[in-house]
Amino acid sequence: MKKVLVLEDEASIRGFIVINLRRAGYDVIEAESGEEALDRLKENPDVKVALLDIMLPGIDGFEVCRRIRATNTKIGIIMLTARSQEMDKVTGLMTGADDYVTKPFSPAELTARVDALFRRAGGEEPVQTGEIHQPPFLLNTRNRTLEKNGQRIKLTQVEYSIMKVFMENPGKALAREEILSMVWGQDYFGELKIVDVNIRRLRLKIEDNVQNPIYITTVWGFGYKWGL
Ligand code: CA
Protein backbone atom coordinates (compact mmCIF):
# COMPACT_ATOMS: atom_id res chain seq x y z
CA MET A 1 0.00 0.00 0.00
CA LYS A 2 1.26 3.49 -0.87
CA LYS A 3 0.94 5.13 2.52
CA VAL A 4 1.28 8.90 2.96
CA LEU A 5 0.83 11.09 6.03
CA VAL A 6 -0.68 14.57 5.73
CA LEU A 7 -0.15 17.01 8.62
CA GLU A 8 -2.21 20.18 8.16
CA ASP A 9 -4.27 21.96 10.79
CA GLU A 10 -6.58 23.77 8.37
CA ALA A 11 -9.37 21.34 7.60
CA SER A 12 -10.18 22.75 4.14
CA ILE A 13 -6.57 22.53 2.93
CA ARG A 14 -6.12 19.11 4.48
CA GLY A 15 -9.32 17.91 2.79
CA PHE A 16 -8.10 19.20 -0.58
CA ILE A 17 -4.77 17.40 -0.22
CA VAL A 18 -6.33 14.18 1.02
CA ILE A 19 -8.90 13.99 -1.79
CA ASN A 20 -6.26 14.53 -4.44
CA LEU A 21 -3.81 12.02 -3.02
CA ARG A 22 -6.54 9.39 -2.63
CA ARG A 23 -7.53 10.02 -6.23
CA ALA A 24 -3.90 9.40 -7.19
CA GLY A 25 -4.00 6.02 -5.44
CA TYR A 26 -2.49 6.82 -2.06
CA ASP A 27 -3.60 5.52 1.32
CA VAL A 28 -3.70 8.76 3.30
CA ILE A 29 -3.33 9.16 7.04
CA GLU A 30 -4.37 12.54 8.43
CA ALA A 31 -3.11 14.55 11.38
CA GLU A 32 -4.17 17.98 12.67
CA SER A 33 -1.23 18.62 14.98
CA GLY A 34 2.44 17.78 15.12
CA GLU A 35 1.95 15.61 18.19
CA GLU A 36 -0.78 13.66 16.43
CA ALA A 37 1.39 13.23 13.33
CA LEU A 38 4.22 11.73 15.40
CA ASP A 39 1.76 9.32 17.06
CA ARG A 40 0.30 8.31 13.71
CA LEU A 41 3.77 7.63 12.34
CA LYS A 42 4.54 5.38 15.29
CA GLU A 43 1.36 3.42 14.59
CA ASN A 44 2.13 3.32 10.86
CA PRO A 45 5.85 2.68 10.38
CA ASP A 46 5.15 1.80 6.73
CA VAL A 47 4.38 5.44 5.81
CA LYS A 48 6.76 6.30 2.97
CA VAL A 49 6.12 10.02 2.53
CA ALA A 50 4.99 12.73 4.99
CA LEU A 51 3.62 16.16 4.03
CA LEU A 52 4.16 18.65 6.85
CA ASP A 53 2.53 22.03 7.23
CA ILE A 54 4.79 24.49 9.06
CA MET A 55 2.49 26.87 10.96
CA LEU A 56 0.65 24.74 13.49
CA PRO A 57 -0.73 25.04 17.00
CA GLY A 58 1.70 23.25 19.34
CA ILE A 59 5.00 22.13 17.87
CA ASP A 60 5.61 23.46 14.37
CA GLY A 61 6.35 21.56 11.18
CA PHE A 62 10.11 22.12 11.44
CA GLU A 63 10.16 20.51 14.86
CA VAL A 64 8.06 17.60 13.60
CA CYS A 65 10.52 17.17 10.73
CA ARG A 66 13.46 17.22 13.13
CA ARG A 67 11.87 14.63 15.41
CA ILE A 68 11.00 12.33 12.51
CA ARG A 69 14.53 12.59 11.12
CA ALA A 70 16.06 11.80 14.52
CA THR A 71 14.89 8.22 14.13
CA ASN A 72 13.94 7.83 10.48
CA THR A 73 16.21 8.73 7.59
CA LYS A 74 14.27 6.73 5.00
CA ILE A 75 10.90 8.46 4.97
CA GLY A 76 10.36 11.16 2.34
CA ILE A 77 9.37 14.56 3.79
CA ILE A 78 7.70 17.42 1.91
CA MET A 79 7.13 20.74 3.68
CA LEU A 80 4.04 22.79 2.83
CA THR A 81 5.29 26.36 2.75
CA ALA A 82 3.59 29.71 2.38
CA ARG A 83 4.37 31.75 -0.71
CA SER A 84 5.65 34.74 1.22
CA GLN A 85 7.96 32.81 3.49
CA GLU A 86 10.97 32.21 1.29
CA MET A 87 13.12 31.35 4.29
CA ASP A 88 10.78 28.51 5.22
CA LYS A 89 12.00 26.51 2.27
CA VAL A 90 15.62 26.67 3.26
CA THR A 91 14.90 26.14 6.94
CA GLY A 92 12.70 23.15 6.13
CA LEU A 93 15.33 21.55 3.96
CA MET A 94 18.03 22.19 6.55
CA THR A 95 15.96 20.42 9.22
CA GLY A 96 15.85 17.35 7.03
CA ALA A 97 12.98 17.76 4.55
CA ASP A 98 13.49 16.47 1.02
CA ASP A 99 11.27 18.90 -0.80
CA TYR A 100 8.72 21.66 -0.35
CA VAL A 101 5.50 22.66 -2.06
CA THR A 102 4.40 26.29 -2.00
CA LYS A 103 0.78 27.10 -1.19
CA PRO A 104 -1.42 27.48 -3.10
CA PHE A 105 -0.50 24.47 -5.23
CA SER A 106 -2.36 22.60 -7.93
CA PRO A 107 -3.39 18.96 -7.50
CA ALA A 108 -1.10 18.04 -10.41
CA GLU A 109 1.90 19.71 -8.81
CA LEU A 110 1.21 18.11 -5.45
CA THR A 111 0.85 14.58 -6.77
CA ALA A 112 3.89 14.98 -9.03
CA ARG A 113 6.00 15.89 -6.00
CA VAL A 114 4.63 13.07 -3.89
CA ASP A 115 5.05 10.57 -6.76
CA ALA A 116 8.67 11.60 -7.30
CA LEU A 117 9.55 11.23 -3.63
CA PHE A 118 7.55 8.05 -3.26
CA ARG A 119 9.45 6.40 -6.08
CA ARG A 120 12.69 6.98 -4.21
CA ALA A 121 11.54 6.49 -0.63
CA GLY A 122 9.23 3.66 -1.64
CA GLY A 123 12.10 1.57 -2.86
CA GLU A 124 10.66 1.16 -6.34
CA GLU A 125 14.10 1.66 -7.80
CA PRO A 126 15.70 -1.50 -9.16
CA VAL A 127 17.73 -3.25 -6.49
CA GLN A 128 21.42 -2.69 -6.93
CA THR A 129 24.27 -4.58 -5.46
CA GLY A 130 27.76 -3.49 -4.76
CA GLU A 131 29.92 -0.79 -3.36
CA ILE A 132 31.65 2.31 -4.58
CA HIS A 133 34.87 2.78 -2.67
CA GLN A 134 36.59 6.16 -2.91
CA PRO A 135 38.61 6.69 0.26
CA PRO A 136 37.69 7.90 2.76
CA PHE A 137 34.18 7.13 1.49
CA LEU A 138 32.44 3.82 1.01
CA LEU A 139 29.00 3.88 -0.59
CA ASN A 140 27.07 0.65 -0.25
CA THR A 141 24.46 0.64 -3.01
CA ARG A 142 22.68 -2.41 -1.65
CA ASN A 143 22.03 -1.01 1.82
CA ARG A 144 22.04 2.57 0.53
CA THR A 145 24.50 3.58 3.23
CA LEU A 146 27.58 5.77 3.37
CA GLU A 147 30.66 5.41 5.51
CA LYS A 148 33.51 7.85 5.95
CA ASN A 149 36.65 6.34 7.48
CA GLY A 150 34.53 3.38 8.53
CA GLN A 151 32.00 5.55 10.36
CA ARG A 152 28.40 5.45 9.18
CA ILE A 153 27.01 8.83 8.08
CA LYS A 154 23.24 9.06 8.32
CA LEU A 155 21.79 10.27 5.03
CA THR A 156 18.28 10.99 3.83
CA GLN A 157 17.23 9.24 0.61
CA VAL A 158 17.84 12.41 -1.38
CA GLU A 159 21.29 12.90 0.15
CA TYR A 160 22.13 9.31 -0.65
CA SER A 161 21.01 9.75 -4.26
CA ILE A 162 23.15 12.88 -4.62
CA MET A 163 26.19 11.07 -3.17
CA LYS A 164 25.67 8.23 -5.62
CA VAL A 165 25.52 10.63 -8.58
CA PHE A 166 28.77 12.27 -7.40
CA MET A 167 30.63 9.06 -6.69
CA GLU A 168 29.60 7.60 -10.05
CA ASN A 169 30.97 10.73 -11.76
CA PRO A 170 34.25 11.56 -10.03
CA GLY A 171 35.97 14.69 -11.26
CA LYS A 172 33.14 15.58 -13.63
CA ALA A 173 31.53 19.03 -13.40
CA LEU A 174 27.79 18.45 -13.09
CA ALA A 175 25.30 21.18 -13.92
CA ARG A 176 22.68 21.86 -11.25
CA GLU A 177 20.01 21.00 -13.85
CA GLU A 178 21.74 17.67 -14.47
CA ILE A 179 21.82 16.86 -10.76
CA LEU A 180 18.17 17.86 -10.42
CA SER A 181 17.07 15.55 -13.21
CA MET A 182 19.28 12.64 -12.09
CA VAL A 183 18.20 12.80 -8.46
CA TRP A 184 14.64 14.11 -8.63
CA GLY A 185 13.68 12.66 -12.01
CA GLN A 186 13.14 14.00 -15.52
CA ASP A 187 9.54 14.96 -14.87
CA TYR A 188 10.31 16.95 -11.74
CA PHE A 189 9.43 20.61 -11.94
CA GLY A 190 10.90 22.02 -8.78
CA GLU A 191 13.41 24.81 -8.35
CA LEU A 192 17.17 24.52 -8.77
CA LYS A 193 17.59 25.96 -5.29
CA ILE A 194 16.62 22.58 -3.87
CA VAL A 195 19.88 21.20 -5.27
CA ASP A 196 21.94 23.88 -3.52
CA VAL A 197 20.22 23.46 -0.18
CA ASN A 198 20.54 19.68 -0.22
CA ILE A 199 24.20 19.98 -1.09
CA ARG A 200 24.73 22.50 1.68
CA ARG A 201 23.22 19.98 4.10
CA LEU A 202 25.22 17.12 2.66
CA ARG A 203 28.45 19.08 3.04
CA LEU A 204 27.70 19.55 6.74
CA LYS A 205 27.66 15.78 7.02
CA ILE A 206 30.62 14.76 4.88
CA GLU A 207 33.15 17.60 4.67
CA ASP A 208 35.99 17.99 7.17
CA ASN A 209 35.65 21.77 6.92
CA VAL A 210 32.40 23.11 5.51
CA GLN A 211 33.98 26.53 4.89
CA ASN A 212 36.46 24.90 2.58
CA PRO A 213 34.82 21.87 0.97
CA ILE A 214 37.16 19.45 -0.76
CA TYR A 215 34.81 16.59 -1.61
CA ILE A 216 31.83 18.41 -3.10
CA THR A 217 33.33 21.43 -4.79
CA THR A 218 31.48 24.33 -6.40
CA VAL A 219 31.86 25.01 -10.10
CA TRP A 220 30.91 28.67 -10.15
CA GLY A 221 27.95 29.60 -12.31
CA PHE A 222 27.46 26.00 -13.32
CA GLY A 223 27.10 23.40 -10.63
CA TYR A 224 29.16 21.01 -8.55
CA LYS A 225 31.94 18.49 -8.87
CA TRP A 226 32.98 15.48 -6.81
CA GLY A 227 36.59 16.11 -5.87
CA LEU A 228 38.97 19.00 -6.42
CA1 CA B 1 -1.26 25.82 9.26
Short mmCIF file of N, CA and C in Angstrom, two decimals, residues 22 25 29 37 39-40 45 51 84 118 128 154 158 170 222:
data_model
loop_
_atom_site.label_atom_id
_atom_site.label_comp_id
_atom_site.label_asym_id
_atom_site.label_seq_id
_atom_site.Cartn_x
_atom_site.Cartn_y
_atom_site.Cartn_z
N ARG A 22 -5.75 10.64 -2.54
CA ARG A 22 -6.54 9.39 -2.63
C ARG A 22 -6.88 9.11 -4.10
N GLY A 25 -4.28 7.41 -5.84
CA GLY A 25 -4.00 6.02 -5.44
C GLY A 25 -3.29 5.86 -4.12
N ILE A 29 -3.10 9.05 5.61
CA ILE A 29 -3.33 9.16 7.04
C ILE A 29 -3.28 10.64 7.38
N ALA A 37 0.65 13.79 14.47
CA ALA A 37 1.39 13.23 13.33
C ALA A 37 2.45 12.24 13.82
N ASP A 39 2.46 10.53 16.59
CA ASP A 39 1.76 9.32 17.06
C ASP A 39 1.34 8.44 15.90
N ARG A 40 0.77 9.07 14.88
CA ARG A 40 0.30 8.31 13.71
C ARG A 40 1.46 7.59 13.02
N PRO A 45 4.44 2.56 10.78
CA PRO A 45 5.85 2.68 10.38
C PRO A 45 6.06 2.47 8.88
N LEU A 51 3.76 14.75 4.41
CA LEU A 51 3.62 16.16 4.03
C LEU A 51 3.38 16.95 5.31
N SER A 84 4.88 33.58 0.79
CA SER A 84 5.65 34.74 1.22
C SER A 84 6.88 34.38 2.05
N PHE A 118 7.98 9.41 -3.57
CA PHE A 118 7.55 8.05 -3.26
C PHE A 118 8.37 7.03 -4.03
N GLN A 128 20.05 -2.68 -6.43
CA GLN A 128 21.42 -2.69 -6.93
C GLN A 128 22.30 -3.38 -5.90
N LYS A 154 24.67 9.19 8.57
CA LYS A 154 23.24 9.06 8.32
C LYS A 154 22.80 10.00 7.22
N VAL A 158 17.38 11.44 -0.37
CA VAL A 158 17.84 12.41 -1.38
C VAL A 158 19.35 12.60 -1.26
N PRO A 170 33.17 10.83 -10.69
CA PRO A 170 34.25 11.56 -10.03
C PRO A 170 34.95 12.52 -10.99
N PHE A 222 27.81 27.20 -12.58
CA PHE A 222 27.46 26.00 -13.32
C PHE A 222 26.84 24.93 -12.43
#
